Amino acid sequence: MEVALFTSTSLAMRALLLPLLIVLGPLGGRALADPQPVSDGPNVNTRLEALEAEVKHLREALQAATREEADPEHEPEHRHSSHDEDADEHLDERPTFAVDLELTFTLSTALAWFSVDEPLQTGEHDPHQTGFNFQQLEMRVAGGMDGVMRLDAAVVFGDHGVEIEEAYATTLGIPFGLQLRAGKMLHRFGRINRRHPHAWDFVDQTLMVGKFMGPESGRGLALELSWTAPTPWHLVLVVSGAEATDECCARSFYGDDGSPFQDPRDALITAAIEQAAELGPDWRFEWGLSVQSGPNASGPDRRTEIYGTDVMLRWRPRAGDGAQALTLQAEYAHRRRNTPTRPLADHALYAQLVYQHDAHWQFGGRYEWVSGLADDPLDPEWVTGRHRASLQASYRPSHFAQLRLQGNADVPRWLDEPVFGVMLALEVQVGTHGEHGH
């Protein structure tokens, strides 16, 4: 018999060989101890020698097979056809992907009271009426793919249906500090515009964003390039080209009256400079500049430009648990529109101070001002300035739930009376992603 046969023998066969070895082993030993010929003739000695050799061979084969069974890393040799070898080669070349997927649902709803039937809220997801208000249910999906690309998407369920608010891909591996984003996204203009409602510090949208950008903030299908400079402080340069249509998100440009994208001049261009620096162990300062330029719907070759600047100063003591913070944030924007009759220019600003007492309690105040224009085709009733002040107190029983009580005093100067409002908003978040904000 061959050794290779026994190396592939099952344990059951090895168990059958053991009695044979036990029986033949003493016989072989006696034959070695007594080499005298047996009376049957010289052929008996020859047979005994052959049997002893066979027993020795069986012992060695069984010992080798036992060692192979005890070694888990040992792989027996198998014969493959040429087809199997080709299949294995293709399997080795098949790429593998590691995807880190996040799925989050955020519910936003509010109970509100207003002193008038039409409170002049500018945001699509703001509380708009006295009573119960379903603001939105947002489903966020995000995931990275092998450190090369990242996909982010936000789908919003509201009273008016389902909408894809954002869906874009981001590169992660381009060298020299470069990064590309492509898809439907919020424009990186200022600070508030690029944040989703559940990342705001107040229940309702700022008047500046609602009037200049749109009721669902400024966004659209876009291609964006950013560069992080190798400087001692954080410095990022951003430029993007996007569609200039849709009343929800580009009301200062084509809005709903725009034609399809046919020429590079039809693009809405956004450029921004973002800077941040640590002013000490407890202080952080951020400052940005933004500009948008694109066609408007007032006539051929008519354009709109919006210029903005934003600032943020935060105090967060390092000696504590990191939850306590005091943040001052402000933005200013100037809009200029070329129309067939005359140029139109208006301004807007807001400033807010938010104190995070601990992981559960937050308090804040906000002031807003937006100028008005006579004969403004976008807002014909907004003929003079509008002021609004807000106070809020928020309680977060856990990282995934928040109650926010907010009061507004709104003074549209073209109305005879101010508009007052009180809102109690509830936000609940569940899913694999535990951050509030994008």
Coordinates of C-alpha atoms in Angstrom, one line a residue:
M1 CA 0.0 0.0 0.0
E2 CA 1.1 3.7 -0.6
V3 CA 1.4 6.3 2.2
A4 CA -0.7 8.8 0.2
L5 CA -3.7 6.4 0.4
F6 CA -3.6 6.4 4.2
T7 CA -3.1 10.2 4.6
S8 CA -6.5 10.7 3.1
T9 CA -8.1 7.8 5.0
S10 CA -11.0 8.8 7.3
L11 CA -10.9 8.4 11.0
A12 CA -13.2 5.4 10.8
M13 CA -10.7 3.5 8.6
R14 CA -7.9 4.4 11.1
A15 CA -10.0 2.9 13.9
L16 CA -10.3 -0.3 11.9
L17 CA -6.5 -0.5 11.5
L18 CA -5.7 -0.2 15.2
P19 CA -6.9 -3.8 16.1
L20 CA -4.8 -5.2 13.2
L21 CA -1.7 -3.4 14.6
I22 CA -2.4 -4.8 18.1
V23 CA -2.7 -8.3 16.9
L24 CA 0.1 -8.2 14.4
G25 CA 2.5 -6.2 16.6
P26 CA 3.4 -9.0 19.1
L27 CA 3.6 -11.5 16.3
G28 CA 6.1 -9.3 14.6
G29 CA 8.0 -8.8 17.9
R30 CA 8.3 -12.6 18.4
A31 CA 9.5 -13.1 14.9
L32 CA 12.3 -10.7 15.5
A33 CA 13.2 -12.3 18.8
D34 CA 13.2 -15.8 17.4
P35 CA 14.7 -15.9 13.9
Q36 CA 14.7 -19.7 13.9
P37 CA 12.9 -21.3 10.9
V38 CA 9.5 -22.9 11.5
S39 CA 9.0 -26.5 10.7
D40 CA 6.7 -25.6 7.7
G41 CA 9.8 -24.6 5.7
P42 CA 11.8 -21.6 4.6
N43 CA 8.8 -19.9 3.0
V44 CA 7.3 -19.2 6.4
N45 CA 10.3 -17.0 7.4
T46 CA 9.9 -15.0 4.2
R47 CA 6.3 -14.4 4.8
L48 CA 6.9 -13.3 8.4
E49 CA 9.5 -10.8 7.2
A50 CA 7.1 -9.4 4.7
L51 CA 4.4 -9.2 7.3
E52 CA 6.7 -7.3 9.7
A53 CA 7.5 -4.8 7.0
E54 CA 3.9 -4.3 6.2
V55 CA 3.0 -3.7 9.9
K56 CA 5.8 -1.1 10.2
H57 CA 4.5 0.5 7.1
L58 CA 1.0 0.7 8.5
R59 CA 2.2 2.2 11.8
E60 CA 4.2 5.0 10.0
A61 CA 1.2 5.8 7.8
L62 CA -1.2 6.0 10.7
Q63 CA 1.1 8.2 12.7
A64 CA 1.5 10.6 9.7
A65 CA -2.3 10.7 9.2
T66 CA -2.8 11.5 12.8
R67 CA -0.3 14.4 12.7
E68 CA -2.1 15.9 9.6
E69 CA -5.5 15.7 11.4
A70 CA -4.1 17.5 14.4
D71 CA -2.7 20.4 12.3
P72 CA -5.6 22.7 11.2
E73 CA -3.3 24.7 8.9
H74 CA -2.5 21.6 6.8
E75 CA -4.2 21.5 3.5
P76 CA -4.2 18.2 1.7
E77 CA -3.3 18.2 -1.9
H78 CA -6.1 18.0 -4.4
R79 CA -6.0 17.6 -8.1
H80 CA -7.9 20.3 -10.0
S81 CA -9.0 20.4 -13.6
S82 CA -7.9 23.4 -15.7
H83 CA -11.5 24.8 -15.3
D84 CA -11.2 24.8 -11.5
E85 CA -7.9 26.5 -11.6
D86 CA -9.2 29.3 -13.9
A87 CA -12.2 29.7 -11.6
D88 CA -10.0 30.0 -8.5
E89 CA -7.8 32.6 -10.3
H90 CA -10.9 34.8 -11.1
L91 CA -12.1 34.5 -7.5
D92 CA -8.8 35.8 -6.2
E93 CA -9.1 38.8 -8.5
R94 CA -12.7 39.6 -7.3
P95 CA -12.7 43.0 -5.4
T96 CA -14.0 43.1 -1.8
F97 CA -15.8 46.2 -0.4
A98 CA -16.0 47.5 3.2
V99 CA -19.1 49.7 3.7
D100 CA -19.8 51.5 6.9
L101 CA -23.5 52.2 6.6
E102 CA -25.5 54.7 8.8
L103 CA -29.2 54.9 8.9
T104 CA -31.1 57.6 10.9
F105 CA -34.7 58.7 11.3
T106 CA -35.4 62.2 12.8
L107 CA -39.0 63.2 13.6
S108 CA -39.7 66.9 14.1
T109 CA -43.1 68.1 15.2
A110 CA -44.5 71.1 17.1
L111 CA -47.4 72.5 19.0
A112 CA -47.7 76.3 18.3
W113 CA -49.8 79.4 18.9
F114 CA -49.7 82.6 16.8
S115 CA -51.4 85.9 17.3
V116 CA -52.5 85.9 13.7
D117 CA -53.8 83.4 11.2
E118 CA -50.9 83.8 8.8
P119 CA -47.7 84.3 10.9
L120 CA -45.4 85.0 7.8
Q121 CA -43.0 82.1 8.5
T122 CA -40.5 81.7 5.7
G123 CA -39.4 78.1 6.1
E124 CA -41.1 75.2 4.5
H125 CA -40.7 73.1 7.7
D126 CA -41.5 75.9 10.2
P127 CA -44.7 75.7 12.3
H128 CA -47.2 77.7 10.2
Q129 CA -50.4 77.5 12.2
T130 CA -51.9 77.5 15.7
G131 CA -52.2 73.9 16.8
F132 CA -50.3 70.8 15.9
N133 CA -47.7 71.1 13.1
F134 CA -46.0 68.1 11.5
Q135 CA -42.7 69.6 10.4
Q136 CA -41.0 66.6 8.9
L137 CA -39.6 63.1 9.2
E138 CA -36.1 62.9 7.8
M139 CA -34.4 59.7 6.8
R140 CA -30.7 60.0 6.5
V141 CA -28.5 57.3 4.9
A142 CA -24.7 57.6 4.8
G143 CA -21.8 55.3 4.2
G144 CA -18.2 55.2 3.2
M145 CA -16.8 52.7 0.7
D146 CA -13.2 51.5 1.2
G147 CA -12.1 55.0 2.2
V148 CA -12.5 56.1 -1.4
M149 CA -16.0 57.6 -1.6
R150 CA -18.8 58.5 0.8
L151 CA -22.5 58.7 0.0
D152 CA -24.9 61.0 1.9
A153 CA -28.6 61.2 1.3
A154 CA -31.5 62.8 3.2
V155 CA -35.1 61.9 2.3
V156 CA -37.8 64.1 3.8
F157 CA -41.4 62.9 4.4
G158 CA -43.8 65.8 5.0
D159 CA -47.4 66.9 4.5
H160 CA -46.8 67.6 0.9
G161 CA -45.2 64.3 0.0
V162 CA -41.7 62.8 -0.1
E163 CA -38.7 64.6 -1.4
I164 CA -35.0 63.9 -1.8
E165 CA -33.5 66.8 0.0
E166 CA -29.9 65.8 -0.5
A167 CA -28.1 62.9 -2.3
Y168 CA -24.4 63.4 -3.1
A169 CA -21.1 61.5 -3.2
T170 CA -17.9 62.8 -1.7
T171 CA -14.4 61.7 -2.6
L172 CA -12.1 60.8 0.3
G173 CA -8.8 59.9 -1.3
I174 CA -7.8 62.8 -3.6
P175 CA -4.3 64.1 -2.6
F176 CA -3.1 67.7 -2.1
G177 CA -6.1 68.5 0.2
L178 CA -8.6 68.4 -2.7
Q179 CA -12.2 67.0 -2.4
L180 CA -15.0 66.7 -4.8
R181 CA -18.8 66.5 -4.1
A182 CA -21.4 65.7 -6.8
G183 CA -25.1 65.4 -6.6
K184 CA -28.0 67.2 -4.9
M185 CA -26.7 69.2 -2.0
L186 CA -27.1 72.3 0.2
H187 CA -24.8 75.1 -0.9
R188 CA -21.9 76.0 1.3
F189 CA -23.0 79.6 1.6
G190 CA -22.5 81.0 5.2
R191 CA -23.3 78.8 8.2
I192 CA -27.0 78.3 8.6
N193 CA -27.8 77.5 4.9
R194 CA -25.9 74.2 4.9
R195 CA -27.5 72.8 8.0
H196 CA -30.7 70.7 8.3
P197 CA -33.5 71.9 10.5
H198 CA -32.7 69.5 13.4
A199 CA -29.2 71.0 13.5
W200 CA -30.5 74.5 14.1
D201 CA -30.5 76.2 17.5
F202 CA -34.0 77.5 17.0
V203 CA -37.3 76.0 15.8
D204 CA -37.8 78.1 12.7
Q205 CA -35.6 79.1 9.7
T206 CA -33.9 82.5 9.7
L207 CA -35.5 85.2 7.7
M208 CA -32.3 85.9 5.8
V209 CA -32.2 82.3 4.4
G210 CA -35.9 82.2 3.7
K211 CA -36.0 85.4 1.7
F212 CA -32.7 85.2 -0.1
M213 CA -32.3 81.4 -0.6
G214 CA -35.7 79.8 -0.4
P215 CA -38.1 78.1 2.0
E216 CA -36.0 74.9 1.9
S217 CA -32.6 76.8 2.0
G218 CA -30.3 77.1 -1.0
R219 CA -29.6 73.8 -2.7
G220 CA -29.6 72.0 -6.1
L221 CA -27.8 69.6 -8.4
A222 CA -24.2 70.7 -8.2
L223 CA -20.5 69.8 -8.7
E224 CA -18.3 71.2 -5.9
L225 CA -14.5 71.3 -5.5
S226 CA -12.9 72.3 -2.2
W227 CA -9.3 72.6 -1.2
T228 CA -7.9 72.5 2.4
A229 CA -4.8 74.6 2.5
P230 CA -1.7 73.5 4.4
T231 CA -1.8 76.4 6.8
P232 CA -1.4 76.6 10.6
W233 CA -5.1 77.4 10.9
H234 CA -8.0 75.7 9.2
L235 CA -8.5 77.3 5.7
V236 CA -10.8 75.8 3.1
L237 CA -11.5 77.3 -0.4
V238 CA -14.8 76.2 -2.0
V239 CA -16.2 76.6 -5.5
S240 CA -19.3 75.0 -7.0
G241 CA -21.5 75.1 -10.0
A242 CA -25.2 74.2 -9.7
E243 CA -28.6 74.5 -11.4
A244 CA -30.3 77.9 -10.7
T245 CA -33.9 76.7 -10.8
D246 CA -36.6 75.8 -8.3
E247 CA -38.6 78.2 -6.1
C248 CA -37.9 76.2 -3.0
C249 CA -34.1 76.6 -3.2
A250 CA -33.1 79.3 -5.7
R251 CA -35.8 82.0 -5.5
S252 CA -33.3 84.9 -6.0
F253 CA -32.2 83.3 -9.3
Y254 CA -34.3 81.5 -11.9
G255 CA -36.7 80.1 -9.4
D256 CA -39.7 78.3 -11.0
D257 CA -39.4 80.5 -14.1
G258 CA -36.0 79.2 -15.2
S259 CA -35.2 77.3 -18.4
P260 CA -33.2 74.1 -18.5
F261 CA -29.5 74.3 -18.2
Q262 CA -28.2 75.0 -21.7
D263 CA -25.2 77.3 -21.3
P264 CA -22.4 77.7 -18.6
R265 CA -23.9 81.1 -17.9
D266 CA -27.0 79.4 -16.7
A267 CA -25.1 77.9 -13.7
L268 CA -25.4 79.2 -10.2
I269 CA -21.8 79.7 -9.0
T270 CA -21.0 79.6 -5.3
A271 CA -17.6 80.4 -3.8
A272 CA -16.6 80.5 -0.2
I273 CA -13.6 80.9 2.2
E274 CA -13.9 79.0 5.5
Q275 CA -11.4 79.7 8.3
A276 CA -11.1 78.5 11.9
A277 CA -8.5 78.9 14.6
E278 CA -8.0 78.1 18.3
L279 CA -7.5 81.2 20.3
G280 CA -6.5 79.3 23.4
P281 CA -7.4 76.2 25.3
D282 CA -11.0 77.3 25.7
W283 CA -11.7 79.6 22.7
R284 CA -12.4 78.9 19.0
F285 CA -13.0 81.5 16.3
E286 CA -14.4 80.9 12.8
W287 CA -14.9 83.4 10.0
G288 CA -16.2 82.9 6.5
L289 CA -16.8 84.8 3.3
S290 CA -19.4 83.6 0.6
V291 CA -20.6 84.8 -2.8
Q292 CA -23.2 83.5 -5.2
S293 CA -23.8 84.6 -8.8
G294 CA -26.4 83.4 -11.3
P295 CA -29.1 84.3 -13.7
N296 CA -32.5 85.6 -12.5
A297 CA -35.9 85.4 -14.1
S298 CA -36.5 89.1 -14.7
G299 CA -35.1 88.9 -18.3
P300 CA -32.3 87.8 -20.6
D301 CA -28.8 88.4 -19.3
R302 CA -30.1 89.5 -15.9
R303 CA -28.1 88.3 -12.9
T304 CA -28.2 88.2 -9.2
E305 CA -25.3 88.4 -6.8
I306 CA -25.4 87.6 -3.0
Y307 CA -22.4 88.5 -0.8
G308 CA -22.2 87.2 2.7
T309 CA -19.9 87.0 5.7
D310 CA -20.3 84.9 8.9
V311 CA -18.6 84.8 12.2
M312 CA -18.6 82.4 15.2
L313 CA -16.9 82.7 18.6
R314 CA -17.2 79.8 21.1
W315 CA -16.1 79.4 24.6
R316 CA -15.9 75.8 25.8
P317 CA -13.9 75.2 29.0
R318 CA -11.6 72.2 28.7
A319 CA -11.6 71.7 32.5
G320 CA -15.2 70.4 32.5
D321 CA -16.9 67.5 30.7
G322 CA -16.9 69.3 27.4
A323 CA -20.7 69.9 27.4
Q324 CA -20.7 73.5 28.7
A325 CA -20.3 76.1 26.0
L326 CA -21.2 79.7 25.1
T327 CA -21.5 80.4 21.3
L328 CA -22.0 83.7 19.6
Q329 CA -22.8 83.5 15.9
A330 CA -23.8 86.1 13.3
E331 CA -24.3 86.4 9.5
Y332 CA -24.8 89.3 7.2
A333 CA -25.8 89.1 3.5
H334 CA -26.2 91.7 0.7
R335 CA -28.3 90.9 -2.4
R336 CA -28.2 92.7 -5.7
R337 CA -30.5 91.9 -8.6
N338 CA -30.3 93.4 -12.1
T339 CA -33.8 93.8 -13.6
P340 CA -35.0 95.5 -16.8
T341 CA -36.3 98.5 -14.9
R342 CA -33.7 99.1 -12.1
P343 CA -31.2 97.4 -9.9
L344 CA -32.7 96.0 -6.6
A345 CA -30.5 95.8 -3.5
D346 CA -31.5 94.6 0.0
H347 CA -29.8 93.4 3.1
A348 CA -30.3 90.8 5.9
L349 CA -28.6 89.8 9.1
Y350 CA -29.1 87.7 12.3
A351 CA -27.1 87.3 15.5
Q352 CA -27.7 84.6 18.1
L353 CA -26.2 83.8 21.5
V354 CA -26.6 80.2 22.7
Y355 CA -25.5 78.9 26.1
Q356 CA -25.2 75.1 26.6
H357 CA -25.4 74.6 30.3
D358 CA -24.7 70.9 30.3
A359 CA -25.6 67.8 28.3
H360 CA -29.3 68.4 29.0
W361 CA -30.1 72.1 29.1
Q362 CA -29.6 74.8 26.5
F363 CA -30.8 78.5 26.3
G364 CA -30.6 81.0 23.5
G365 CA -31.6 84.3 22.0
R366 CA -31.7 85.5 18.4
Y367 CA -32.3 88.8 16.7
E368 CA -33.0 89.2 13.0
W369 CA -33.4 92.1 10.6
V370 CA -34.2 92.1 6.8
S371 CA -34.7 95.2 4.7
G372 CA -37.6 95.7 2.3
L373 CA -38.1 97.1 -1.2
A374 CA -40.9 98.8 -3.1
D375 CA -42.0 97.0 -6.2
D376 CA -40.1 93.8 -5.5
P377 CA -41.5 91.1 -7.8
L378 CA -40.5 88.3 -5.4
D379 CA -41.9 89.9 -2.2
P380 CA -44.4 92.7 -3.2
E381 CA -45.7 93.1 0.3
W382 CA -42.2 93.3 1.9
V383 CA -41.9 97.1 1.3
T384 CA -40.0 98.0 4.4
G385 CA -37.9 96.4 7.1
R386 CA -38.8 93.5 9.3
H387 CA -37.4 92.7 12.8
R388 CA -37.8 89.5 14.8
A389 CA -36.6 88.5 18.2
S390 CA -36.6 84.9 19.6
L391 CA -35.9 83.2 22.9
Q392 CA -35.6 79.5 23.4
A393 CA -35.0 76.9 26.2
S394 CA -34.2 73.3 25.2
Y395 CA -34.2 70.2 27.3
R396 CA -32.6 67.0 26.0
P397 CA -33.4 64.0 28.2
S398 CA -31.1 61.9 26.1
H399 CA -28.9 62.3 23.1
F400 CA -31.7 61.2 20.8
A401 CA -34.6 63.4 22.0
Q402 CA -35.2 67.1 22.6
L403 CA -37.9 69.4 23.8
R404 CA -37.6 73.0 22.8
L405 CA -39.8 75.9 23.9
Q406 CA -39.5 79.1 21.8
G407 CA -41.2 82.5 21.8
N408 CA -41.1 85.0 18.9
A409 CA -41.9 88.7 18.6
D410 CA -42.1 89.5 14.9
V411 CA -42.4 93.1 13.7
P412 CA -43.1 93.4 10.0
R413 CA -43.3 97.1 9.7
W414 CA -45.8 97.1 6.8
L415 CA -48.3 95.5 9.2
D416 CA -50.2 97.5 11.9
E417 CA -49.5 95.0 14.7
P418 CA -46.6 92.7 15.6
V419 CA -46.9 89.0 15.3
F420 CA -46.3 86.9 18.4
G421 CA -45.8 83.2 18.5
V422 CA -45.0 80.4 21.0
M423 CA -43.8 77.0 19.9
L424 CA -43.1 73.7 21.7
A425 CA -41.1 71.5 19.4
L426 CA -40.3 67.8 19.8
E427 CA -37.4 66.1 18.1
V428 CA -36.8 62.4 18.3
Q429 CA -33.9 60.6 16.5
V430 CA -33.3 56.9 16.2
G431 CA -30.8 54.9 14.1
T432 CA -27.2 54.0 13.9
H433 CA -26.0 57.6 13.6
G434 CA -26.1 59.5 16.9
E435 CA -25.2 63.0 15.7
H436 CA -27.5 66.0 15.4
G437 CA -26.4 67.7 12.2
H438 CA -24.8 66.9 8.9

